[in-house]
Short mmCIF file of C-alpha atoms in Angstrom, two decimals:
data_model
loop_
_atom_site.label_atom_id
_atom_site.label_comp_id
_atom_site.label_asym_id
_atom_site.label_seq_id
_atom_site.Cartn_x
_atom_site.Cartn_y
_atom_site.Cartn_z
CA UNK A 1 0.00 0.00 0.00
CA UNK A 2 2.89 2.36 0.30
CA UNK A 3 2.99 2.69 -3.41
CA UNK A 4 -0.56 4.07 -2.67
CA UNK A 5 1.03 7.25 -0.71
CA UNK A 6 2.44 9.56 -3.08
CA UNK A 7 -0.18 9.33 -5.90
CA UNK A 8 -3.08 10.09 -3.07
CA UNK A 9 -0.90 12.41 -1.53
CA UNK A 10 -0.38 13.90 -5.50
CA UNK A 11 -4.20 14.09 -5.53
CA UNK A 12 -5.05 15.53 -2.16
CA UNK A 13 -2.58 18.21 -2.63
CA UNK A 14 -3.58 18.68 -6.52
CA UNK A 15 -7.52 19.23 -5.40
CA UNK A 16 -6.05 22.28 -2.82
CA UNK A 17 -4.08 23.62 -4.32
CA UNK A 18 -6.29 23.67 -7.50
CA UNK A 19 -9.13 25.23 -5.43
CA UNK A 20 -6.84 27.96 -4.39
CA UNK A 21 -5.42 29.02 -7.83
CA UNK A 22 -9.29 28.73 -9.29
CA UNK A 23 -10.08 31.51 -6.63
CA UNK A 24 -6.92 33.86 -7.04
CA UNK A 25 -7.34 33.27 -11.29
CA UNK A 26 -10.77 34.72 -10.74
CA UNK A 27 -9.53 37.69 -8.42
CA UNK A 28 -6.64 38.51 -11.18
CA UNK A 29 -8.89 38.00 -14.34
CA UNK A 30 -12.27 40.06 -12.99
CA UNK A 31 -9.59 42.70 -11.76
CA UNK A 32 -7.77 43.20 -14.92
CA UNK A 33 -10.50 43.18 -16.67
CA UNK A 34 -12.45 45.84 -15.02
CA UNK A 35 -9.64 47.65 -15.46
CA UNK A 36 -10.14 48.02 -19.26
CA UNK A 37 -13.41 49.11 -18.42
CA UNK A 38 -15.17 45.78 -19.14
CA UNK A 39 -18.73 45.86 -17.99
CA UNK A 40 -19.14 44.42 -14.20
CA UNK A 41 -22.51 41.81 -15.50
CA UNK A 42 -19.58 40.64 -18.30
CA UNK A 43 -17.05 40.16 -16.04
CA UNK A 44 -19.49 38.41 -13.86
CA UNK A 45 -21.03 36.07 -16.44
CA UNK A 46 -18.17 35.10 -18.07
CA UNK A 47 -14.60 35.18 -16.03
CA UNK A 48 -16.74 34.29 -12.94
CA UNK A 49 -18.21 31.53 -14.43
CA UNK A 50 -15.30 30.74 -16.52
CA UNK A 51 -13.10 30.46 -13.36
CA UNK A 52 -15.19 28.09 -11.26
CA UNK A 53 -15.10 25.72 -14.54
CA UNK A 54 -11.72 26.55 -14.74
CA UNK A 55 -10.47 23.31 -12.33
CA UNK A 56 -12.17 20.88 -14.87
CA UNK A 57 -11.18 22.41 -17.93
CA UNK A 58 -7.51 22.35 -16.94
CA UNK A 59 -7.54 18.77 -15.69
CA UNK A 60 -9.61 17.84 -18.73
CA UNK A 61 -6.79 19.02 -21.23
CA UNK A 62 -4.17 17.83 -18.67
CA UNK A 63 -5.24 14.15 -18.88
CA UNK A 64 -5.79 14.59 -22.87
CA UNK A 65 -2.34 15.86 -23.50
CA UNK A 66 -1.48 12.28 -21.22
CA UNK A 67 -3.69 10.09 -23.86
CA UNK A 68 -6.12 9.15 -20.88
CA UNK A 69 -9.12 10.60 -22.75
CA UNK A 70 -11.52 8.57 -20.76
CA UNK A 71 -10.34 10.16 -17.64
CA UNK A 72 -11.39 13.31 -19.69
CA UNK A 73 -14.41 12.43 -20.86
CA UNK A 74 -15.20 11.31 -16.84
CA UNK A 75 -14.51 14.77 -15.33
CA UNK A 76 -17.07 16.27 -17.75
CA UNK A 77 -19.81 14.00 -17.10
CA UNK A 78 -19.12 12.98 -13.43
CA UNK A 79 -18.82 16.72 -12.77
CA UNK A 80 -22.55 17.38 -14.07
CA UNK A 81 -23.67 14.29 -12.24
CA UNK A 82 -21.92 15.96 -9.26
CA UNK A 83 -23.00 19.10 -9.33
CA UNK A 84 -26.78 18.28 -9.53
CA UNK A 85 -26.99 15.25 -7.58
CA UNK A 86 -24.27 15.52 -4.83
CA UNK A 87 -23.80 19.56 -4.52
CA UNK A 88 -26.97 20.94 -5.34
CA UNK A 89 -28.84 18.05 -3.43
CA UNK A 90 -26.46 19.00 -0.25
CA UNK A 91 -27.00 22.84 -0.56
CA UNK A 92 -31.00 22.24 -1.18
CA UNK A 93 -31.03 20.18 2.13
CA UNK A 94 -29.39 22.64 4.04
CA UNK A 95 -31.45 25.60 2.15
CA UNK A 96 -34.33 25.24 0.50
CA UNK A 97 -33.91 27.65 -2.81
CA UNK A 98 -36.56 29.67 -3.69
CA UNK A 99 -35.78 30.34 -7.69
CA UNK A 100 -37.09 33.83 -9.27
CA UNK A 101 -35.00 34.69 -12.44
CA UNK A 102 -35.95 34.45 -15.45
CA UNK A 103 -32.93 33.89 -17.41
CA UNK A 104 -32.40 30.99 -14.77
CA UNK A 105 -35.39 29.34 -16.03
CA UNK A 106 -34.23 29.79 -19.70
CA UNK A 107 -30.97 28.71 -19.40
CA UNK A 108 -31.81 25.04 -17.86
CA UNK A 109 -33.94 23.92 -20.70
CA UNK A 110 -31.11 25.35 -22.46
CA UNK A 111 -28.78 23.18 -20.66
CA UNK A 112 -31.19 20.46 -21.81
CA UNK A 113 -30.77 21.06 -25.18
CA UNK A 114 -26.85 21.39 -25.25
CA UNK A 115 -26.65 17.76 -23.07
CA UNK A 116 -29.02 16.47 -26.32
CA UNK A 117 -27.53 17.70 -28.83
CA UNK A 118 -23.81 16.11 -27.81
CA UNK A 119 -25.36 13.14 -27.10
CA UNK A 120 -26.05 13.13 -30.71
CA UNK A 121 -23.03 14.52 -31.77
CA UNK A 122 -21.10 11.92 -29.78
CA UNK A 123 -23.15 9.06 -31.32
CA UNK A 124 -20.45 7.18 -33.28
CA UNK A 125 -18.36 7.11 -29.77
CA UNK A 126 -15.45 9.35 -31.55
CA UNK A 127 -14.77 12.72 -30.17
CA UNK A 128 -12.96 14.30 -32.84
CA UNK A 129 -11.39 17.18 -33.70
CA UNK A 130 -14.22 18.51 -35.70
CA UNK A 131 -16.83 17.56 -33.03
CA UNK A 132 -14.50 19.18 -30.13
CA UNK A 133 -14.25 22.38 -32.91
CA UNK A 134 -18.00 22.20 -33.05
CA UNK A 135 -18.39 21.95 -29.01
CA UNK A 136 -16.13 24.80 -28.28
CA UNK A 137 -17.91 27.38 -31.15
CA UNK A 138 -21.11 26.16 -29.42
CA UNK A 139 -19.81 27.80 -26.09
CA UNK A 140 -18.69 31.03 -27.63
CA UNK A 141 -21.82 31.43 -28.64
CA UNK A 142 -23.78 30.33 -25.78
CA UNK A 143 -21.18 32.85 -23.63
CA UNK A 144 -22.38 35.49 -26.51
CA UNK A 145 -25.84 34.95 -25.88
CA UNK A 146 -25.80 35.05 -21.82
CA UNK A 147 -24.18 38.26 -22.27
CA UNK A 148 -26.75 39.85 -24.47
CA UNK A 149 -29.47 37.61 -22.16
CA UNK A 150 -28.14 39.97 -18.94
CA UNK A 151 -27.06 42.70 -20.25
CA UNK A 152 -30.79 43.24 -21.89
CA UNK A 153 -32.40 42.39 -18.07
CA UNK A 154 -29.91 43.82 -15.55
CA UNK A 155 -32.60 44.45 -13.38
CA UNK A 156 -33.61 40.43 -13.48
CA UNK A 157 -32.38 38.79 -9.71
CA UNK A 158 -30.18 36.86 -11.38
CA UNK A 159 -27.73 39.68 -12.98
CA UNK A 160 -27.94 41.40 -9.66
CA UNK A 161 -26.59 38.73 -7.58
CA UNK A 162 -23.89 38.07 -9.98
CA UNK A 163 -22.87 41.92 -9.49
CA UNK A 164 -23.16 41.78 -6.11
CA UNK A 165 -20.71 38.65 -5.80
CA UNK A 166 -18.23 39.73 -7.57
CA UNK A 167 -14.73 39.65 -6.34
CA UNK A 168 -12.65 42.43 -4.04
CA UNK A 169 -11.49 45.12 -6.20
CA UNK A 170 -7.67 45.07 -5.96
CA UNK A 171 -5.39 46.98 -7.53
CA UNK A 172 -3.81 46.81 -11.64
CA UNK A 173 -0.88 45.14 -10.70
CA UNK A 174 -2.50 43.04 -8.06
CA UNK A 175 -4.66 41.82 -10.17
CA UNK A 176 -1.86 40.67 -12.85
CA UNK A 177 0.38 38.99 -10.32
CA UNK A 178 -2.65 37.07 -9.51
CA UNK A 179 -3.68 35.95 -13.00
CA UNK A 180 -0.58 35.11 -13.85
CA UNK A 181 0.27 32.97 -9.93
CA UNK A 182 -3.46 31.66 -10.92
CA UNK A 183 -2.54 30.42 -14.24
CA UNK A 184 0.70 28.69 -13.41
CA UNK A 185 -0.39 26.72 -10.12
CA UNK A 186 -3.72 25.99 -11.98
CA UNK A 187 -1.30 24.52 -14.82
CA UNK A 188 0.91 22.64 -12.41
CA UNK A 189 -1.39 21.29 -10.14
CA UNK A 190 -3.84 19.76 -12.55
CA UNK A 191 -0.97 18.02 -13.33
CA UNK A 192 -0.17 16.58 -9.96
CA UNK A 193 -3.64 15.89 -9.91
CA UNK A 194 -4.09 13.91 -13.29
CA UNK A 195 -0.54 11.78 -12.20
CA UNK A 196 -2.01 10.52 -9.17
CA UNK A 197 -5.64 9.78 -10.16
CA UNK A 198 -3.93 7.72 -13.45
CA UNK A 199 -1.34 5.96 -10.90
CA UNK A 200 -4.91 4.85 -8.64
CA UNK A 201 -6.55 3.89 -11.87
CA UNK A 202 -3.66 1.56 -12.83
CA UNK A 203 -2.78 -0.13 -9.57
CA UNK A 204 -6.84 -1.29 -8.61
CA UNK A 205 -6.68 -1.97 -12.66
CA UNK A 206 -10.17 0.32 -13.28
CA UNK A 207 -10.61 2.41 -16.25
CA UNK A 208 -9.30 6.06 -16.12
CA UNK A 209 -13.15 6.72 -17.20
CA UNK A 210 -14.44 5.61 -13.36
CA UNK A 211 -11.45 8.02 -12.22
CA UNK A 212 -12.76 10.95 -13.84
CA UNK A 213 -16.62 10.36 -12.99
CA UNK A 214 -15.55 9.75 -9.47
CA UNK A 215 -13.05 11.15 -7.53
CA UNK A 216 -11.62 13.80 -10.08
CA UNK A 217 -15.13 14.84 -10.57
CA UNK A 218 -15.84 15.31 -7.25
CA UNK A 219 -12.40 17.35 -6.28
CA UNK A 220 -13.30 19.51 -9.15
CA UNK A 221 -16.92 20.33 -8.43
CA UNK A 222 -15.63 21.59 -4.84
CA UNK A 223 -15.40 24.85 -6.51
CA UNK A 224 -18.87 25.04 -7.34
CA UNK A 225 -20.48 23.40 -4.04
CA UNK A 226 -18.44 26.50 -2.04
CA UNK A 227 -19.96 28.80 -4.62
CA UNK A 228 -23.41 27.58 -4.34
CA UNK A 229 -23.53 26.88 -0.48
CA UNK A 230 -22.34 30.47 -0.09
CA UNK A 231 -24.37 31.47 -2.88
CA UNK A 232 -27.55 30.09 -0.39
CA UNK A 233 -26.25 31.05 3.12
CA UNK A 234 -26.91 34.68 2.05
CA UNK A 235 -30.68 34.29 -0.12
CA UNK A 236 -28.44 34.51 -3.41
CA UNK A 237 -30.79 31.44 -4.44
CA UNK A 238 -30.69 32.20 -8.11
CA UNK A 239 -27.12 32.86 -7.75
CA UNK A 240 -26.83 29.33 -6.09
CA UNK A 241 -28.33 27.67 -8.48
CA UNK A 242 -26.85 29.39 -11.52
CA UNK A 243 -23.74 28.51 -9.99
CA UNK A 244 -24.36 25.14 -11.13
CA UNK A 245 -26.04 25.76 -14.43
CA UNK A 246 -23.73 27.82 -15.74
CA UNK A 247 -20.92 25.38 -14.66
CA UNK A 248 -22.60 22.14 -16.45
CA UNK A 249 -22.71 24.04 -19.82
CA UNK A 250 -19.14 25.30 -19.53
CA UNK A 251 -18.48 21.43 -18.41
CA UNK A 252 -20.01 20.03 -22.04
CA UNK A 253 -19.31 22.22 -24.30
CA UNK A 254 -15.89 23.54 -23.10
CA UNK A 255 -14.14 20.67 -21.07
CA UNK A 256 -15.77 17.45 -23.51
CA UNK A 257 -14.36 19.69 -26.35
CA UNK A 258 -10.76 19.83 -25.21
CA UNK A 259 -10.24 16.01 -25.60
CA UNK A 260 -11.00 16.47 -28.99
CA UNK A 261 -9.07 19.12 -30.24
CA UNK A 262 -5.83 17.90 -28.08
CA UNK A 263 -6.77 14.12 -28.89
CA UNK A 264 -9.11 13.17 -30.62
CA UNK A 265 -10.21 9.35 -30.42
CA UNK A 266 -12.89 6.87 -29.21
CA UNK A 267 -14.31 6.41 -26.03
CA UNK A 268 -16.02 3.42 -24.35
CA UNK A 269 -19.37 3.37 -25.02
CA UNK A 270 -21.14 3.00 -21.82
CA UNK A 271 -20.27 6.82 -21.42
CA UNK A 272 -23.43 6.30 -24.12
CA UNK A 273 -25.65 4.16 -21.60
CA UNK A 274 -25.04 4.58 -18.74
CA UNK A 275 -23.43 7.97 -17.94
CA UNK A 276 -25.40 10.37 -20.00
CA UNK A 277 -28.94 9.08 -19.53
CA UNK A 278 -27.82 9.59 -15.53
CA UNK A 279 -26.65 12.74 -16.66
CA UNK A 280 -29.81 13.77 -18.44
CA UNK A 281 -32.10 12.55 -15.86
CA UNK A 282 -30.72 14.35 -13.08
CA UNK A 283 -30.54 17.83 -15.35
CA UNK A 284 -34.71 17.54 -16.47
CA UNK A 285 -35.39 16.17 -12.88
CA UNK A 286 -33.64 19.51 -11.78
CA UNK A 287 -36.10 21.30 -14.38
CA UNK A 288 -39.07 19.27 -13.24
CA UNK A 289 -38.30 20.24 -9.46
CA UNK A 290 -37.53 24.14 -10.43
CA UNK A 291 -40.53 25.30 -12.44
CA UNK A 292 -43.61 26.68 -10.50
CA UNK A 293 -45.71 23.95 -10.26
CA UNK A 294 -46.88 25.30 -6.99
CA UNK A 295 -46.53 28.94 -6.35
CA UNK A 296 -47.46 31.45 -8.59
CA UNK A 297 -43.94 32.44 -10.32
CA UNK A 298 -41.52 31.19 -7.72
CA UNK A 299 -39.75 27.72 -8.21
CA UNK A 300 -38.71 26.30 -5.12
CA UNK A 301 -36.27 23.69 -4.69
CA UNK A 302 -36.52 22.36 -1.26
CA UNK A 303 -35.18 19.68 1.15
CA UNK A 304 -37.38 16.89 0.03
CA UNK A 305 -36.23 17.48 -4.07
CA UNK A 306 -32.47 18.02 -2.82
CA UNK A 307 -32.64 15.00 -0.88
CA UNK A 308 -34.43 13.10 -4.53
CA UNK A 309 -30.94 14.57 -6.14
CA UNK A 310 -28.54 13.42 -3.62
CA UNK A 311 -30.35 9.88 -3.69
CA UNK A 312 -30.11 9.72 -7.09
CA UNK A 313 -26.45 10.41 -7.03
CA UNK A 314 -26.19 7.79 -4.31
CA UNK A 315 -27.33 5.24 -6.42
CA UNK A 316 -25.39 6.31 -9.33
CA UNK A 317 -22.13 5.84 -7.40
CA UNK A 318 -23.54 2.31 -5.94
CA UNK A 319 -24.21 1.28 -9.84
CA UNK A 320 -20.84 2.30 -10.67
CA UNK A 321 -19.21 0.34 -7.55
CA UNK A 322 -21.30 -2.98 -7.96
CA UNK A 323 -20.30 -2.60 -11.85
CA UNK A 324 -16.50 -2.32 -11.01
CA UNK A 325 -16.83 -5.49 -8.63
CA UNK A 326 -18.08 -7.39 -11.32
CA UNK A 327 -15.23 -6.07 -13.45
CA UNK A 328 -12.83 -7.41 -11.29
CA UNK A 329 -14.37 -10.94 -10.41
#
């Protein structure tokens, strides 16, 4: 087992310190760019919700530089399957969110269509260069889109909590020492991170695919679960829960992209049946359990739905665990 130490020591110390550069990339990059008079809601929207995406993408083109595209492919998917079923179930048990924006409710049947549409795209089981091209002009737009979305309803609870949470203002070259300390530990420790979850993968011989849509997943959805129980410790709710949106679109059409563009390839198909349809369910059970069913224009997303999402995920990771055992005998 002492062979075990210094790959989950790698990982341990990859998730922190990843965490920590995520945060100070976010200070530096909103900084710098307000100084070039960028609007606040863009800064918001995009380097906000580019930075707590930021630990996924990083590892994601970390392990496909590496060839372990399935450990890739993992973080994406795991990481949605995470952030619905583990962190928004916890943060909905802890407090209930009461959901009144209306680009909130856009953007998840939104997030619908994008998980649909790479399903399709994905079909054949190659992610290719062309499909990861495809993927990543996909985001650009959908970034494009959010923009205009806020910027034409700043006055929607949404765009006001993102201004609201934005980071400290610090000062011009603050702000660049950060970026650039954020970029470099980001850089370094996603690969600490990606050595010792491949070194795990290869000594209990499991695929670098159960990696990603387990542990890796989880270390890099810590991000978002801070921002979201934060988000709902002071009413933010829309924030909370845009948190979490915003981070599963960034999660398919920017980190699945990077695998194909840095190596493109096949991928074992049960990412086909068994991962996305979890993946799916969870995202239109979290539309099911946000609209208004019951009062008037107010979703609410309360203990009994957040504890349906964290069961859910429960028995995702129990279906993934009695499916490695059978693996091995």
């Amino acid at each position: 087992m002492f062979t075990l130490l210094l790959p989950v020591l790698a990982i341990i110390i990859g998730f922190v310190l990843l965490i920590w550069s995520a945060d100070k990339f976010v200070l530096g990059a909103s900084n710098t760019a307000r100084s070039f008079s960028i609007s606040p809601l863009i800064v918001g929207v995009v380097i906000v919700g580019l930075g707590t995406s930021a630990p996924e993408m990083l590892v994601s083109a970390m392990a496909a530089a590496d060839g372990n595209t399935g450990l890739s492919i993992g973080n994406a998917i795991g990481s949605n399957i995470t952030n619905i079923g583990l962190m928004l179930g916890i943060t909905a048990m802890l407090y209930p969110l009461q959901i009144h924006s209306k680009l909130l409710k856009r953007e998840m049947p939104v997030l619908l269509a994008i998980i649909t549409l790479s399903y399709f795209i994905l079909w054949d089981r190659e992610l290719s260069f062309a499909n990861g091209l495809l993927l990543l002009t996909l985001m650009f737009l959908m970034l494009a889109f959010t923009i205009w979305e806020a910027k034409n309803q700043p006055d929607d609870a949404l765009s006001q909590e993102i201004l609201e949470e934005l980071p400290e203002q610090v000062s011009k070259g603050e702000a660049i020492k950060w970026l650039l300390i954020g970029i470099f530990i980001l850089i370094a420790s996603s690969r600490i991170l990606v050595w010792g979850a491949v070194e795990i993968a290869e000594y209990f011989q499991v695929s670098d695919l159960i990696i990603g849509l387990t542990i890796v997943a989880i270390g890099t959805s810590l991000p978002e679960l801070a921002a979201t129980i934060t988000a709902a410790r002071k009413k933010e709710y829309d924030l909370a829960l845009g948190n979490i949106i915003g981070s599963n679109i960034f999660n398919i059409l920017g980190v699945m992209a990077l695998p194909g563009l840095i190596r493109p390839g096949t991928f074992d198909s049960v990412v086909l049946t068994r991962d996305y349809p979890v993946m799916l369910g969870l995202t239109i059970a979290l539309l099911i359990f946000s609209i208004a069913w019951r009062k008037g224009t107010t979703g609410v997303l309360a203990r009994v739905e957040g504890g349906l999402l964290l069961a859910a995920y429960i028995g995702y990771m129990f279906w993934l665990y009695t499916g490695l055992i059978e693996t091995v005998v």
